[in-house]
Short mmCIF file of C-alpha atoms (C1' of nucleotides) in Angstrom, two decimals:
data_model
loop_
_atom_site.label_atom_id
_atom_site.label_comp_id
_atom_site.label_asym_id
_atom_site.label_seq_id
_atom_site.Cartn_x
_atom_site.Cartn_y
_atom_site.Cartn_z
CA UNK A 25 75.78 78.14 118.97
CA UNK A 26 78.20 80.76 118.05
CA UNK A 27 81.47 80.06 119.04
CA UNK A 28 82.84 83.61 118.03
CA UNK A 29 80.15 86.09 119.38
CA UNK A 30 80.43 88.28 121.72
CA UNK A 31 77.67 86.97 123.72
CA UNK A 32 78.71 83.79 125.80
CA UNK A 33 77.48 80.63 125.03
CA UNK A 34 75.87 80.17 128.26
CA UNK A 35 73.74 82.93 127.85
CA UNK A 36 72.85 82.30 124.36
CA UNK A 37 71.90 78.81 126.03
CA UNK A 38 69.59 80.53 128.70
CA UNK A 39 68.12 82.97 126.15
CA UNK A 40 66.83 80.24 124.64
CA UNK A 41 65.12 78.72 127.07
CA UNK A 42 63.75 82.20 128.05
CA UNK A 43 62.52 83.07 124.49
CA UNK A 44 60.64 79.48 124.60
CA UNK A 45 59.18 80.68 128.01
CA UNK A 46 58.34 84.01 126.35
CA UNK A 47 56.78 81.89 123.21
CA UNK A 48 54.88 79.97 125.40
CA UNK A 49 56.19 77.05 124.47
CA UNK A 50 57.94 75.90 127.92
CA UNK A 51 55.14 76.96 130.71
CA UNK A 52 55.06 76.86 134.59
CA UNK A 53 56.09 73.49 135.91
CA UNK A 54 57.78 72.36 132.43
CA UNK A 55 60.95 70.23 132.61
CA UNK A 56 63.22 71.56 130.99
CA UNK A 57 65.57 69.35 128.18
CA UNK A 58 68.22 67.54 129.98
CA UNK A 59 72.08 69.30 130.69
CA UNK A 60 72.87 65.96 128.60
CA UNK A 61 70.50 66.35 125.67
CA UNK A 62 71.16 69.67 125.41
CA UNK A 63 74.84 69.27 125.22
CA UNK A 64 74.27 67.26 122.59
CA UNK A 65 71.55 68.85 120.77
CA UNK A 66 73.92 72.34 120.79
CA UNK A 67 76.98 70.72 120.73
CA UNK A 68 78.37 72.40 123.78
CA UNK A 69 80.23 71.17 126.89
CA UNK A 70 77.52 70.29 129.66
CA UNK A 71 79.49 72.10 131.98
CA UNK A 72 78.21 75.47 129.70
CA UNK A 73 74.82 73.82 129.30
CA UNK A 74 74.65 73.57 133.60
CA UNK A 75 76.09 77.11 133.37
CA UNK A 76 73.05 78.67 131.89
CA UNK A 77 70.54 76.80 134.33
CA UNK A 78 72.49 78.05 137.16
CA UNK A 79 71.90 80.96 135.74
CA UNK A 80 68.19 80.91 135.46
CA UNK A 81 67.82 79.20 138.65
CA UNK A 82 69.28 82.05 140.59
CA UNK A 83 67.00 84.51 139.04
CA UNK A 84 63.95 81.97 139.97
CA UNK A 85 63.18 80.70 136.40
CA UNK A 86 63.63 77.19 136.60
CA UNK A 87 64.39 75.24 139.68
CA UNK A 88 65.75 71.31 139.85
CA UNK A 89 64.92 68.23 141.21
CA UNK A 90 67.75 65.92 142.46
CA UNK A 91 68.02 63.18 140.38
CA UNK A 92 65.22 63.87 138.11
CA UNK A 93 66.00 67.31 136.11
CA UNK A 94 65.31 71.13 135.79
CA UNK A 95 61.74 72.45 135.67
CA UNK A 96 59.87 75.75 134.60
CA UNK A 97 58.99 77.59 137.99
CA UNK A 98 55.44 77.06 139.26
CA UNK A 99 55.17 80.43 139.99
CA UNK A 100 53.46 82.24 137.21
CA UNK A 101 53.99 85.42 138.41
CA UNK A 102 57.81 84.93 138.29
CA UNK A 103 57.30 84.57 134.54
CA UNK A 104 54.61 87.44 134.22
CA UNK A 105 57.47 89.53 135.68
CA UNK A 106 59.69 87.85 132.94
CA UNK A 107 57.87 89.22 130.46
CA UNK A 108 57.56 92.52 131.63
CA UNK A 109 60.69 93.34 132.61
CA UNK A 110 62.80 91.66 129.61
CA UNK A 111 60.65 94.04 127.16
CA UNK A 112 61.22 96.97 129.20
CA UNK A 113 64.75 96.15 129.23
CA UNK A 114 65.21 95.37 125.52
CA UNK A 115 63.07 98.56 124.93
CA UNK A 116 65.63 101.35 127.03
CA UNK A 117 68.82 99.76 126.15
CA UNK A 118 67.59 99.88 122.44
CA UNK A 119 66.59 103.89 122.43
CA UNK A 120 69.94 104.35 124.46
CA UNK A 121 72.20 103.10 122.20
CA UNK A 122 70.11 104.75 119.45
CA UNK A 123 70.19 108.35 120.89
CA UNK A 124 73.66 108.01 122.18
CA UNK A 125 74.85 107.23 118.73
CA UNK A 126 73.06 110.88 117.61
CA UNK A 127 70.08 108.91 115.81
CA UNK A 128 66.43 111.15 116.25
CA UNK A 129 63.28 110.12 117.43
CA UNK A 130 62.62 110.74 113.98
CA UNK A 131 65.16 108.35 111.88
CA UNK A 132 63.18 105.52 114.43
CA UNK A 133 59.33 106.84 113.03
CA UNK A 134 60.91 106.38 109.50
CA UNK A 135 62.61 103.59 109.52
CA UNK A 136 59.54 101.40 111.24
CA UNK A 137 57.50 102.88 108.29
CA UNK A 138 59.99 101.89 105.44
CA UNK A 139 59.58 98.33 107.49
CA UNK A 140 55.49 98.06 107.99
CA UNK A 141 56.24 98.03 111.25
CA UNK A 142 53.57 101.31 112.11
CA UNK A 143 52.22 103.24 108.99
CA UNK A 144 50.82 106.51 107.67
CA UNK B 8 85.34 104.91 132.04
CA UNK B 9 82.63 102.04 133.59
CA UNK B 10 79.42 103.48 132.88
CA UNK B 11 78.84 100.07 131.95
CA UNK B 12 81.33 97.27 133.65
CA UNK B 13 80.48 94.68 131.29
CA UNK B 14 81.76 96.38 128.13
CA UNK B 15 85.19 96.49 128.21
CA UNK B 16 86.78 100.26 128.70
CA UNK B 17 88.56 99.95 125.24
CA UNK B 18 85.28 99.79 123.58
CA UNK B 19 83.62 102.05 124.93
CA UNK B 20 86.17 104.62 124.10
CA UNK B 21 86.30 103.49 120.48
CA UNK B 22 82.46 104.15 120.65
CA UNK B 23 83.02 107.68 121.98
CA UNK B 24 85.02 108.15 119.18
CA UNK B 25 82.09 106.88 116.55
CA UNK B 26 79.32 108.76 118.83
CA UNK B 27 81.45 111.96 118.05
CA UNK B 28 81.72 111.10 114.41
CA UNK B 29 77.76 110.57 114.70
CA UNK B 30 77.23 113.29 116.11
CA UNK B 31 79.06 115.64 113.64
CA UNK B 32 81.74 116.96 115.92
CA UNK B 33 84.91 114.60 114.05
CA UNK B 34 84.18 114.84 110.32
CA UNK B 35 86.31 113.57 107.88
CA UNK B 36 90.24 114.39 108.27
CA UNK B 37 90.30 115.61 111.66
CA UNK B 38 92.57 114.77 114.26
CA UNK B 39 91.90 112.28 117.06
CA UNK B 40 92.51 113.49 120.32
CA UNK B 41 96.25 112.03 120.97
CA UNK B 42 96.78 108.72 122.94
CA UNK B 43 98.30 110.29 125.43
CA UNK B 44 96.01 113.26 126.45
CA UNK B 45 93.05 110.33 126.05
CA UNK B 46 94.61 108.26 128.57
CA UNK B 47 94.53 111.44 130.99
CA UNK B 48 91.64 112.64 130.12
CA UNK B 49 89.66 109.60 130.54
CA UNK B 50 92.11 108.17 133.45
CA UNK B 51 93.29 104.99 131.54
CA UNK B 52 96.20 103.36 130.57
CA UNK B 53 97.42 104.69 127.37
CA UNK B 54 97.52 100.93 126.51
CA UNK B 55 93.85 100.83 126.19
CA UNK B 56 93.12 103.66 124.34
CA UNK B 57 95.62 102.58 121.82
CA UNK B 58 93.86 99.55 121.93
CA UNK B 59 90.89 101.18 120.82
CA UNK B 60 91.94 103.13 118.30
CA UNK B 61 93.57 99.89 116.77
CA UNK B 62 90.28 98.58 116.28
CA UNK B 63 89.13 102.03 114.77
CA UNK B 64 91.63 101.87 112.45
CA UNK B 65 91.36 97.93 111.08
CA UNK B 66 87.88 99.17 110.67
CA UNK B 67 88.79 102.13 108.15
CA UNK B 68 87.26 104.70 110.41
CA UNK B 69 90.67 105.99 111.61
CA UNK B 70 94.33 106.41 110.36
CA UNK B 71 97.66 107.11 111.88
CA UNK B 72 100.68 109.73 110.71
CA UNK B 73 103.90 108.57 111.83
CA UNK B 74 105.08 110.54 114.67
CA UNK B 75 101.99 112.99 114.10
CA UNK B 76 98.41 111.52 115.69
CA UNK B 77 95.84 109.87 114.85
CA UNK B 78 93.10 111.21 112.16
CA UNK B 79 89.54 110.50 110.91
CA UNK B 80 89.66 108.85 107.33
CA UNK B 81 89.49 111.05 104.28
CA UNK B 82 87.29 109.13 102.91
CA UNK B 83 83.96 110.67 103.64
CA UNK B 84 82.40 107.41 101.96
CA UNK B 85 83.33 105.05 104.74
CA UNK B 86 81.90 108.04 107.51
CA UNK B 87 78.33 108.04 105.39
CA UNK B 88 78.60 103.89 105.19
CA UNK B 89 78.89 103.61 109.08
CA UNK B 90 76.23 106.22 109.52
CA UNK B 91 73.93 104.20 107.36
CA UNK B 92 75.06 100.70 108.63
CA UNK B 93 75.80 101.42 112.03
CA UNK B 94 71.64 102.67 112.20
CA UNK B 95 70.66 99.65 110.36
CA UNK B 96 72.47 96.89 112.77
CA UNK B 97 70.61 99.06 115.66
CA UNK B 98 67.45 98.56 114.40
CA UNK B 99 67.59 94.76 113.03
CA UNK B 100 69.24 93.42 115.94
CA UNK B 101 66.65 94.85 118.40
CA UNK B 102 64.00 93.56 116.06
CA UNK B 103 65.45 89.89 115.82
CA UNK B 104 65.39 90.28 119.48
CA UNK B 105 62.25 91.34 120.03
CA UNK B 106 60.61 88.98 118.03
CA UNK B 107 63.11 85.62 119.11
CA UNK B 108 61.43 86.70 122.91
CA UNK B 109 57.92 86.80 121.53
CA UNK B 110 56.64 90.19 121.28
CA UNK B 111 54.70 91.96 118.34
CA UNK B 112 54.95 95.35 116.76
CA UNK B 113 51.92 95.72 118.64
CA UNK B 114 53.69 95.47 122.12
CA UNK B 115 56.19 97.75 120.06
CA UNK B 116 53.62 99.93 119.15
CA UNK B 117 52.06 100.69 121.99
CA UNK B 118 55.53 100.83 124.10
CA UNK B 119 56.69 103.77 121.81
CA UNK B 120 53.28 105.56 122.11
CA UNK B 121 53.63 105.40 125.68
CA UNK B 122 56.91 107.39 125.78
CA UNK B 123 55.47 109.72 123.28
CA UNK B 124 58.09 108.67 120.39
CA UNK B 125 55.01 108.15 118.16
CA UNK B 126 51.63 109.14 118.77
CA UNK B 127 48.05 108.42 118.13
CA UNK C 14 112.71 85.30 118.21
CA UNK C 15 115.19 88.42 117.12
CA UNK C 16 115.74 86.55 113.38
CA UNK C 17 115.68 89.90 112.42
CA UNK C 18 115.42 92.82 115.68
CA UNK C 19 113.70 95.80 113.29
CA UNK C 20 110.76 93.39 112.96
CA UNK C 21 108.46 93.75 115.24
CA UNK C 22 108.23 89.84 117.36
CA UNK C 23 104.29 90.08 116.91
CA UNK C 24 105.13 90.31 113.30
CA UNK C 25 107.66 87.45 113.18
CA UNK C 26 105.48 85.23 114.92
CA UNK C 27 102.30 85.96 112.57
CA UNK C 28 104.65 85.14 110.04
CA UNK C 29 105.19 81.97 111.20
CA UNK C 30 102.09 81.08 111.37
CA UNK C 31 101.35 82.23 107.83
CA UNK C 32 104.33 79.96 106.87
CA UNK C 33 103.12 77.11 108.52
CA UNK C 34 100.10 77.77 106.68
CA UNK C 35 101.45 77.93 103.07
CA UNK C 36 103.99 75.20 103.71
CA UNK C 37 101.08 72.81 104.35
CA UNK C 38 101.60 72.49 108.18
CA UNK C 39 98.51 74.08 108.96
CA UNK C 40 95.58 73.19 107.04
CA UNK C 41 91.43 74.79 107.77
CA UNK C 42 89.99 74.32 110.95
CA UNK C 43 93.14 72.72 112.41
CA UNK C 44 94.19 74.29 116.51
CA UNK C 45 96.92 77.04 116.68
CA UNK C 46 99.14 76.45 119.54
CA UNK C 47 97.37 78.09 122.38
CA UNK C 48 98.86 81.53 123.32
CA UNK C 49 100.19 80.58 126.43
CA UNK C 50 102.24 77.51 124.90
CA UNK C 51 103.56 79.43 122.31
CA UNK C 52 104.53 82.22 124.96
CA UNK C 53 107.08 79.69 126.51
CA UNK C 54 108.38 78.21 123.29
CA UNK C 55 109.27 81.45 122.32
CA UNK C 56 110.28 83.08 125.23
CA UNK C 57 108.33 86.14 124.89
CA UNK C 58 105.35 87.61 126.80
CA UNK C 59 101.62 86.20 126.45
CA UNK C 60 100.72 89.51 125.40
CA UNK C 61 103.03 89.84 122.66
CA UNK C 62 101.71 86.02 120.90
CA UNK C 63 98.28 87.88 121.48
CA UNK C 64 99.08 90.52 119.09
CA UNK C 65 100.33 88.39 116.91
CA UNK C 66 97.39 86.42 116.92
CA UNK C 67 94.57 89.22 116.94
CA UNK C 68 96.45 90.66 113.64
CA UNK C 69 95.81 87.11 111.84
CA UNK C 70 92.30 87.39 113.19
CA UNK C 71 91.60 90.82 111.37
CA UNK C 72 92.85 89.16 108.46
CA UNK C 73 90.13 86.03 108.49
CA UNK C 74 93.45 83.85 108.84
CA UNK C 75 92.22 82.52 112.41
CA UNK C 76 89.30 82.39 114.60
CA UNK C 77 88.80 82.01 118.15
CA UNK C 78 86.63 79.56 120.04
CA UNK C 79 85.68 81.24 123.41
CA UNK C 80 87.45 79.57 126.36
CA UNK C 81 88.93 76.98 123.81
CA UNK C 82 91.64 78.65 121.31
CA UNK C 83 92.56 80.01 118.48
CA UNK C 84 91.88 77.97 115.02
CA UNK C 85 93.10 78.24 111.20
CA UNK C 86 89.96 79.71 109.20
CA UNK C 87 87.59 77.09 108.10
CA UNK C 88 87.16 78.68 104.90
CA UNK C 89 89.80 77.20 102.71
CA UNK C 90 89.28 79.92 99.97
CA UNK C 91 90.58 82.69 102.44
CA UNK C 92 93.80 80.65 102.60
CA UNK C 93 93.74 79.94 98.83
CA UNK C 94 93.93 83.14 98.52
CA UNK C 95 96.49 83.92 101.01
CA UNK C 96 98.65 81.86 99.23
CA UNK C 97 98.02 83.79 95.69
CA UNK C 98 98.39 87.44 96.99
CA UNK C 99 101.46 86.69 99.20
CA UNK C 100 102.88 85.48 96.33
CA UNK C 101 102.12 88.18 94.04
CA UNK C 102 102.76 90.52 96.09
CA UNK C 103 106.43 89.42 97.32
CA UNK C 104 107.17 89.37 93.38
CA UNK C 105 105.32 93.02 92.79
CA UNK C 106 107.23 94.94 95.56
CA UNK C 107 110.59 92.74 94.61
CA UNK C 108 110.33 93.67 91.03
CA UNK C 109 109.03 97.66 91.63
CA UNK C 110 112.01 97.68 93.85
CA UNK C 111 114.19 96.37 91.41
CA UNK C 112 113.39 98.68 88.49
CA UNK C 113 112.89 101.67 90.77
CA UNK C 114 116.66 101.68 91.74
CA UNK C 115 117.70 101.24 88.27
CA UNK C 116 118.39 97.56 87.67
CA UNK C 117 117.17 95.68 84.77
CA UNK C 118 115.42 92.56 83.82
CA UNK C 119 119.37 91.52 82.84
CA UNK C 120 120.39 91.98 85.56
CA UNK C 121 117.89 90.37 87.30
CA UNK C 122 118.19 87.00 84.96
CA UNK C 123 121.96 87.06 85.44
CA UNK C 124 121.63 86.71 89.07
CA UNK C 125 119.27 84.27 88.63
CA UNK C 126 121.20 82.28 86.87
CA UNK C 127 124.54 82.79 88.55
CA UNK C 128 122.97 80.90 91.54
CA UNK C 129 121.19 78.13 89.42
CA UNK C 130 117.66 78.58 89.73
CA UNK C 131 117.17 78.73 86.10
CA UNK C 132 119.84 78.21 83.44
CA UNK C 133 121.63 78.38 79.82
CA UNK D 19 105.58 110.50 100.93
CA UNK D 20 102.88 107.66 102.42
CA UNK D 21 102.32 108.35 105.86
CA UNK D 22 100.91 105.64 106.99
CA UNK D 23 103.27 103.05 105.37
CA UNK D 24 105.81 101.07 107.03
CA UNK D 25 108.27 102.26 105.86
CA UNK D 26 109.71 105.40 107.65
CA UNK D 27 109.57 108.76 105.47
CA UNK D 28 113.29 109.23 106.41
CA UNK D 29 113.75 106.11 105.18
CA UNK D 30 111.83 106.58 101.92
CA UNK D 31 113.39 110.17 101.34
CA UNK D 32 116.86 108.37 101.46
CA UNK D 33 115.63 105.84 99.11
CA UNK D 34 114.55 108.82 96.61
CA UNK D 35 118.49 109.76 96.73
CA UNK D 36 119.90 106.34 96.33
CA UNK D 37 117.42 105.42 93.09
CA UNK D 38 118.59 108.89 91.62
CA UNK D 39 122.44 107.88 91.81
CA UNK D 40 121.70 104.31 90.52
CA UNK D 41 119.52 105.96 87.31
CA UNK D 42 122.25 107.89 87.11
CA UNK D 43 120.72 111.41 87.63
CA UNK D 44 123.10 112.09 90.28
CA UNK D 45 126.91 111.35 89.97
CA UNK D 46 129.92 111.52 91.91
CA UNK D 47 130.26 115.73 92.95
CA UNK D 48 126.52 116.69 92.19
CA UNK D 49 124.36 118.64 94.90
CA UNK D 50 121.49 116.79 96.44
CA UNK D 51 118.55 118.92 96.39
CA UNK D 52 118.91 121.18 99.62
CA UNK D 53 117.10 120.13 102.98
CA UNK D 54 114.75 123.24 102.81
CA UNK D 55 113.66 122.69 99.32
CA UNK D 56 112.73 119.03 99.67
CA UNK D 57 110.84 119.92 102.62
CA UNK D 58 108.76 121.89 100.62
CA UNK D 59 108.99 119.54 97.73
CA UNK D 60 107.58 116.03 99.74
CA UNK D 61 105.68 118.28 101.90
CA UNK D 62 107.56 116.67 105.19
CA UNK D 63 109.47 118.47 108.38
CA UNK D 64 112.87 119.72 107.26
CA UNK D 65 114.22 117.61 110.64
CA UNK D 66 112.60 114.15 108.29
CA UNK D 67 114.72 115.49 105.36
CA UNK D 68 117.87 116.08 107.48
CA UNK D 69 117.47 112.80 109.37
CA UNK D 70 117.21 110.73 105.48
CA UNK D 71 120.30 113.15 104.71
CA UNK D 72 122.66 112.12 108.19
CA UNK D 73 121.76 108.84 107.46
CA UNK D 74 123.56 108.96 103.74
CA UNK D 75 126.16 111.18 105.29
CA UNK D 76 126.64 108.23 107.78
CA UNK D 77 127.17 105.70 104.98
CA UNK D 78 129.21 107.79 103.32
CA UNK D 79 127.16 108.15 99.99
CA UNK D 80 126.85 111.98 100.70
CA UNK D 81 128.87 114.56 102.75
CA UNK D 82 127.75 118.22 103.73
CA UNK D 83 130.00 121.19 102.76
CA UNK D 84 129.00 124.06 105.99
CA UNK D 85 126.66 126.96 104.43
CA UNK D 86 126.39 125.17 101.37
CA UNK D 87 124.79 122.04 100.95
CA UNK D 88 124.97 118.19 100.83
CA UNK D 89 126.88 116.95 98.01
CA UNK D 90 127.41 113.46 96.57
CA UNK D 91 130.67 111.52 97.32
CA UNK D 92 133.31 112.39 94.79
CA UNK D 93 134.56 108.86 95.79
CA UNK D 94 133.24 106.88 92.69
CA UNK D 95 133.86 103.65 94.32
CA UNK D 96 131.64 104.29 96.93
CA UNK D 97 129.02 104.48 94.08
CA UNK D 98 130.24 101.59 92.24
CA UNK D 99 129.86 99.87 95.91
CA UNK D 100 126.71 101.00 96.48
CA UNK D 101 124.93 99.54 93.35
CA UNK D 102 126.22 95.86 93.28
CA UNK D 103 125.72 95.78 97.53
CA UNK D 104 122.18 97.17 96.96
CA UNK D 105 121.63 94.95 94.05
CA UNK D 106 122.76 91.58 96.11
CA UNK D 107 120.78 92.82 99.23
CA UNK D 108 117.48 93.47 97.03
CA UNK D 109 117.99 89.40 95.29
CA UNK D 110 118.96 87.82 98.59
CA UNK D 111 116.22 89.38 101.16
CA UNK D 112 114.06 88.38 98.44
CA UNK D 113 114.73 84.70 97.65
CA UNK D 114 114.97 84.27 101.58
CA UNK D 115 111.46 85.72 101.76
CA UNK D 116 110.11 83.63 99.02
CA UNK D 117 111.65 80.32 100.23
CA UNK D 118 110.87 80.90 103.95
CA UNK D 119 106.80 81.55 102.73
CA UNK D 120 107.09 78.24 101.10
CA UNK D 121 107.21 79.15 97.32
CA UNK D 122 109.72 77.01 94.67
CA UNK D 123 111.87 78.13 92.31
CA UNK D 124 109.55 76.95 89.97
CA UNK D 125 107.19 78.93 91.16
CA UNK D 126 109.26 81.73 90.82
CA UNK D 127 110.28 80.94 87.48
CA UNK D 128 106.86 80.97 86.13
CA UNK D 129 106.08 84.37 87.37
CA UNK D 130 108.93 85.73 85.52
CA UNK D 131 108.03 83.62 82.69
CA UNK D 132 104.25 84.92 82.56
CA UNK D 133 105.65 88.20 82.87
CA UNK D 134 107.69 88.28 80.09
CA UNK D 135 110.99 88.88 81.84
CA UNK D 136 112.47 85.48 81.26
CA UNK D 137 111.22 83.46 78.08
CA UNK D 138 110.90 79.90 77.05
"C1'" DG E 1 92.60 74.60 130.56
"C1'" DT E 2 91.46 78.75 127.09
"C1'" DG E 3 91.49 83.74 125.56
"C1'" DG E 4 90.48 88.84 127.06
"C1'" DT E 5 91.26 93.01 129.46
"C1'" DC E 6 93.90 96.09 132.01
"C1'" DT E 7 97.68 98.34 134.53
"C1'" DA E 8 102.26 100.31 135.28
"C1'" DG E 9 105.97 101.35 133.29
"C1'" DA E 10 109.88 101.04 130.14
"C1'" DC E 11 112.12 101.99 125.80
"C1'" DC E 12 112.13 103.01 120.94
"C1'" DA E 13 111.47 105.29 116.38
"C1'" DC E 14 109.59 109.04 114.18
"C1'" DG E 15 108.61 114.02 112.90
"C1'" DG F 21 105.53 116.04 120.87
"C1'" DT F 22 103.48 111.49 118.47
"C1'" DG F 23 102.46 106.39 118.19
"C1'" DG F 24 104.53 101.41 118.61
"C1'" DT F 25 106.32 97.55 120.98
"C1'" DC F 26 107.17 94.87 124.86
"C1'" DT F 27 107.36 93.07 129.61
"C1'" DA F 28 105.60 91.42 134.04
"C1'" DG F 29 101.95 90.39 136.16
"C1'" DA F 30 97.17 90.60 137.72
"C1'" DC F 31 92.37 89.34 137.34
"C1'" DC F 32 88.39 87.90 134.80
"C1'" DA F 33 85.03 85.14 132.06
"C1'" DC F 34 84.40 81.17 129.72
"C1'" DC F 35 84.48 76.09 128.53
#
DNA sequence: GTGGTCTAGACCACG
DNA sequence: GTGGTCTAGACCACC
């Protein structure tokens, strides 16, 4: 984790449980690795760790069983949303910044070519 | 000032500032509008625009008179450098996100077609 | 902390710091005293230690953990450094000084000697 | 003059004056270089010039005759003063510096040494 | 516990 | 007029 960014730990934590959702790699009903393991996996405080589940079980990602651990929802349509929406969201606040900062439509087109990202 | 609560107000000023220098309307030498006049203008404490324009200036963007105001560097160099970098840090860090959450330049693609930034 | 009153305190305490640092008291990756501790023990305002601090952060001296503290750079060739350019630059300024107002390397090696710190 | 420096302009104008009595270009009687004139010269306000010019007035290194101009003391012991008491200051703020930063006299030595200013 | 942001307001040095 | 420093104190997010 990085200590210095400006993006908390916790939610570096929960992003990357999301982007393993997104991946496919953690899938409806999935525990999820232990606030322990974790901790020490990412050397971070388990309080942070429990922070970022909190986290993504009040927006209905994971859920947790007393006792036993935290667990992928079983709804699949919770993570269909997921999907959806984080895209959309990455999307507009991308093209935001990048007109608000005077960029064109047109710098984007060029610099996805100079990448291979679309061509002609 | 809180068109987005979550970034802090000093920031957001200091990326007025670069927007403006973006956008062409600051070029290289002129003045800053004064700490004061700021603080009215955008109903802060003076505090935090100084604040700001602290970070503006460890960043070589802006530089202070003594008892005179705040200016844009002379150097034009470091105003074409953030231009470039400033555009490139846009792009890659939306890219690393996109693809850390699992999504292809197809899902790019076709997301940029849809709001007619690229067609075909 | 009024050694000297036409310093500013956020200077005198970065100072310190950077003392500790070349004196061998505080080595890579080792804690600073947190802001709020070193707000008592000097009798001055959080804020004020805060400055002091963010100035040695601009400078790669220190880095700060999120919710844990500040801490002396990990990379020990920022603080070799530090203790090369401090050095040459207190002797640079000392000796432009010197010659600029007139006085000559004599002069200089009289005084020097005249309070033993080299001799014959 | 360097604007941004820390060094107040007033201060640094003053400084101008004091180096040119201690090369000797001005002596006991001489005219300093009117306020207006200087202005124009370092390309500050006249009120900078005037405030560098009060302050020598105030230490009695220059006095004004009304309508005329600032002149240099005729008191040559005032001169005589001013170079050993600048001389002293200069060595002692410097050792004090050097010492407090954590640097040896044998540190010191060999800088002068590798410099050529003190041999053997 | 830690640092980070912000306010209100004072006082200062500088040009 | 300008910026620069500092205080007192509040409130927040984070670990």
């Amino acid at each position: 984790m990085e200590y210095d960014k400006r993006i908390p730990i916790y939610v570096q934590i929960s992003d990357l449980i999301i982007s393993d959702i997104l991946n496919g790699y953690l899938n409806a009903g999935d525990p999820v690795i232990s606030v322990r393991d974790a901790s020490k996996k990412y050397q971070v405080n388990p309080n942070t760790i429990l922070n970022a589940y909190k986290d993504l079980e009040n927006r209905g990602l994971i859920y947790t069983k007393r006792g036993i651990g935290f667990f992928i929802t079983d709804e699949q349509q919770k993570l269909d949303d997921l999907r959806k929406n984080k895209f959309k969201k990455i999307i507009e606040s991308f093209l935001d910044n990048l007109y608000t900062m005077g960029y064109s439509n047109e710098d984007l087109t060029n610099a996805l070519i100079e990448r291979g990202i679309i061509n002609e």
